[in-house]
Amino acid sequence: MRVHALAAALILAISAPVFAVPQPGRALPSVSVRDLGGAQHTERDLAGRWTVAIAMTDKDVGPNLAAWWQQLQTRVPEGTRMVSFVALDLFAMVPTATVLSQARDATPRDAWNSVWFCRDGSFAEQLGLPESETPWVFVIDPSGRVVESIHANVNPGGVARVLSAVGTRTASAPR
């Protein structure tokens, strides 16, 4: 009986997804994803500039992602790139064309390249993000390293942390 319980626990441990949420001091993991316009992106596309990435892994997080975006877009230093990581794992019966159409309708056309979108769960896995009803916010320096990682709905303290992180400049990390 004990052997069966141990075997079952081992099988669950092996098959359970492992999440390694990007942490400060580490490089953003390797990713490959398309934006709403269909262009392919990797983590290398974020190199060379400070970036604020707001990530969602649950379809109901959209309003919270938008709230972060509204609080930050006019307050981050000039030249700071902002992107949305829409890393969903949606029911297969919902057609991709329908999901993309809804996302495009909710996003101004000139911002489609800043919404990196995946509906099959692979982008969330690449990022190491479990499904959550709360958004993540990452500040990524020009070398591709995460300098701030927040998992919270928008709040004054979180906004201050993001603004402080993108406000920090060094000679080796130009704007």
Tab-separated table of C-alpha atoms in Angstrom:
chain	number	residue	atom	x	y	z
A	1	MET	CA	0.000	0.000	0.000
A	2	ARG	CA	2.770	2.414	0.927
A	3	VAL	CA	4.624	1.620	-2.301
A	4	HIS	CA	1.511	2.439	-4.348
A	5	ALA	CA	1.081	5.780	-2.579
A	6	LEU	CA	4.747	6.603	-3.169
A	7	ALA	CA	4.470	5.630	-6.844
A	8	ALA	CA	1.341	7.753	-7.276
A	9	ALA	CA	3.037	10.745	-5.635
A	10	LEU	CA	6.075	10.309	-7.896
A	11	ILE	CA	3.898	10.161	-11.018
A	12	LEU	CA	2.059	13.328	-9.961
A	13	ALA	CA	5.326	15.098	-9.220
A	14	ILE	CA	6.765	14.167	-12.608
A	15	SER	CA	3.660	15.139	-14.563
A	16	ALA	CA	2.826	18.334	-12.668
A	17	PRO	CA	3.994	21.497	-14.401
A	18	VAL	CA	6.906	23.286	-12.802
A	19	PHE	CA	6.652	27.057	-12.644
A	20	ALA	CA	9.673	29.290	-12.381
A	21	VAL	CA	8.256	32.814	-12.416
A	22	PRO	CA	10.910	35.235	-13.720
A	23	GLN	CA	12.755	36.681	-10.732
A	24	PRO	CA	14.895	39.809	-10.334
A	25	GLY	CA	18.494	39.230	-11.312
A	26	ARG	CA	17.679	36.485	-13.811
A	27	ALA	CA	17.303	36.709	-17.561
A	28	LEU	CA	13.813	36.544	-18.985
A	29	PRO	CA	13.355	32.955	-20.181
A	30	SER	CA	13.496	32.075	-23.872
A	31	VAL	CA	10.118	32.629	-25.494
A	32	SER	CA	8.645	32.431	-28.966
A	33	VAL	CA	5.229	33.975	-29.552
A	34	ARG	CA	3.265	36.038	-32.082
A	35	ASP	CA	1.741	39.455	-31.533
A	36	LEU	CA	-1.832	40.377	-32.475
A	37	GLY	CA	-0.653	41.381	-35.948
A	38	GLY	CA	0.971	37.984	-36.545
A	39	ALA	CA	4.642	38.981	-36.195
A	40	GLN	CA	6.888	36.486	-34.398
A	41	HIS	CA	8.746	37.621	-31.241
A	42	THR	CA	11.364	36.201	-28.910
A	43	GLU	CA	12.889	37.505	-25.710
A	44	ARG	CA	15.681	39.000	-27.870
A	45	ASP	CA	13.152	41.534	-29.198
A	46	LEU	CA	13.172	43.144	-25.749
A	47	ALA	CA	16.943	43.757	-25.726
A	48	GLY	CA	18.371	47.236	-25.938
A	49	ARG	CA	15.635	49.143	-24.075
A	50	TRP	CA	13.974	49.128	-20.719
A	51	THR	CA	10.721	47.186	-20.894
A	52	VAL	CA	7.663	46.899	-18.689
A	53	ALA	CA	5.796	43.669	-19.444
A	54	ILE	CA	2.353	43.095	-17.959
A	55	ALA	CA	1.319	39.446	-18.127
A	56	MET	CA	-2.019	37.698	-17.839
A	57	THR	CA	-2.640	33.957	-17.701
A	58	ASP	CA	-6.402	33.971	-17.104
A	59	LYS	CA	-9.033	35.347	-19.483
A	60	ASP	CA	-10.661	37.378	-16.709
A	61	VAL	CA	-7.517	39.402	-15.931
A	62	GLY	CA	-8.010	41.832	-18.834
A	63	PRO	CA	-9.436	44.698	-16.728
A	64	ASN	CA	-6.603	44.363	-14.192
A	65	LEU	CA	-3.997	44.309	-16.965
A	66	ALA	CA	-5.616	47.446	-18.438
A	67	ALA	CA	-5.528	49.136	-15.014
A	68	TRP	CA	-1.753	48.532	-14.749
A	69	TRP	CA	-1.282	49.808	-18.296
A	70	GLN	CA	-3.279	52.997	-17.579
A	71	GLN	CA	-1.294	53.733	-14.414
A	72	LEU	CA	2.081	53.236	-16.097
A	73	GLN	CA	1.894	54.252	-19.748
A	74	THR	CA	2.259	58.006	-19.236
A	75	ARG	CA	4.522	57.726	-16.191
A	76	VAL	CA	7.373	55.473	-17.319
A	77	PRO	CA	10.468	57.279	-18.619
A	78	GLU	CA	10.496	58.165	-22.304
A	79	GLY	CA	11.862	55.323	-24.417
A	80	THR	CA	10.600	52.613	-22.075
A	81	ARG	CA	8.833	49.893	-24.047
A	82	MET	CA	5.558	48.516	-22.707
A	83	VAL	CA	4.227	45.118	-23.786
A	84	SER	CA	1.371	42.885	-22.733
A	85	PHE	CA	2.007	39.165	-22.442
A	86	VAL	CA	-1.353	37.480	-23.008
A	87	ALA	CA	-0.442	33.914	-22.084
A	88	LEU	CA	-3.703	32.012	-21.922
A	89	ASP	CA	-4.681	28.357	-21.950
A	90	LEU	CA	-8.180	28.440	-23.410
A	91	PHE	CA	-10.640	25.642	-24.025
A	92	ALA	CA	-9.866	24.121	-27.437
A	93	MET	CA	-13.487	24.362	-28.597
A	94	VAL	CA	-13.238	28.159	-28.768
A	95	PRO	CA	-11.877	28.959	-32.249
A	96	THR	CA	-8.562	30.805	-32.341
A	97	ALA	CA	-9.989	33.230	-34.911
A	98	THR	CA	-12.723	34.215	-32.454
A	99	VAL	CA	-10.254	34.761	-29.612
A	100	LEU	CA	-7.898	36.785	-31.821
A	101	SER	CA	-10.779	38.869	-33.144
A	102	GLN	CA	-11.893	39.725	-29.615
A	103	ALA	CA	-8.329	40.631	-28.589
A	104	ARG	CA	-7.850	42.794	-31.681
A	105	ASP	CA	-11.190	44.534	-31.138
A	106	ALA	CA	-10.106	45.424	-27.590
A	107	THR	CA	-6.704	46.765	-28.717
A	108	PRO	CA	-6.007	49.846	-30.846
A	109	ARG	CA	-4.539	48.760	-34.216
A	110	ASP	CA	-1.294	50.676	-33.656
A	111	ALA	CA	-0.719	48.693	-30.442
A	112	TRP	CA	-1.138	45.173	-31.877
A	113	ASN	CA	2.660	44.715	-31.981
A	114	SER	CA	2.856	45.338	-28.234
A	115	VAL	CA	0.432	42.521	-27.363
A	116	TRP	CA	2.247	39.188	-27.457
A	117	PHE	CA	-0.546	36.642	-27.587
A	118	CYS	CA	-0.898	32.890	-27.178
A	119	ARG	CA	-4.046	30.927	-26.389
A	120	ASP	CA	-2.714	27.348	-26.030
A	121	GLY	CA	-0.802	27.662	-22.746
A	122	SER	CA	2.656	27.372	-24.313
A	123	PHE	CA	3.603	31.029	-23.744
A	124	ALA	CA	2.683	30.793	-20.056
A	125	GLU	CA	4.802	27.644	-19.787
A	126	GLN	CA	7.741	29.342	-21.516
A	127	LEU	CA	7.482	32.242	-19.079
A	128	GLY	CA	7.083	29.901	-16.098
A	129	LEU	CA	3.736	31.436	-15.111
A	130	PRO	CA	0.909	29.396	-13.587
A	131	GLU	CA	-2.690	30.323	-14.351
A	132	SER	CA	-3.758	33.145	-12.063
A	133	GLU	CA	-6.557	35.660	-11.768
A	134	THR	CA	-3.915	38.258	-10.860
A	135	PRO	CA	-1.541	39.880	-13.385
A	136	TRP	CA	2.242	39.890	-13.241
A	137	VAL	CA	4.359	42.947	-13.972
A	138	PHE	CA	8.005	42.582	-14.952
A	139	VAL	CA	10.586	45.293	-15.472
A	140	ILE	CA	13.262	44.053	-17.858
A	141	ASP	CA	16.546	45.907	-18.343
A	142	PRO	CA	18.211	46.420	-21.756
A	143	SER	CA	20.309	43.261	-21.303
A	144	GLY	CA	17.168	41.120	-20.859
A	145	ARG	CA	17.398	40.702	-17.093
A	146	VAL	CA	14.364	41.011	-14.876
A	147	VAL	CA	14.902	43.791	-12.333
A	148	GLU	CA	11.411	43.784	-10.798
A	149	SER	CA	8.715	41.125	-10.559
A	150	ILE	CA	5.279	41.869	-9.104
A	151	HIS	CA	2.245	39.563	-8.892
A	152	ALA	CA	-0.602	41.838	-7.818
A	153	ASN	CA	-3.501	43.911	-8.998
A	154	VAL	CA	-2.575	47.519	-9.615
A	155	ASN	CA	-1.835	49.410	-6.405
A	156	PRO	CA	0.162	52.541	-5.516
A	157	GLY	CA	3.044	50.576	-3.982
A	158	GLY	CA	3.386	48.344	-7.039
A	159	VAL	CA	3.278	51.309	-9.399
A	160	ALA	CA	5.992	53.017	-7.311
A	161	ARG	CA	8.158	49.857	-7.481
A	162	VAL	CA	7.853	49.712	-11.281
A	163	LEU	CA	8.592	53.409	-11.720
A	164	SER	CA	11.570	53.149	-9.384
A	165	ALA	CA	12.932	50.152	-11.287
A	166	VAL	CA	12.695	51.789	-14.737
A	167	GLY	CA	14.005	55.047	-13.278
A	168	THR	CA	17.257	53.366	-12.281
A	169	ARG	CA	19.853	53.824	-14.988
A	170	THR	CA	23.474	52.749	-15.153
A	171	ALA	CA	26.218	53.427	-17.665
A	172	SER	CA	26.007	49.814	-18.890
A	173	ALA	CA	22.230	49.901	-19.237
A	174	PRO	CA	21.246	52.786	-21.522
A	175	ARG	CA	17.676	53.846	-22.151
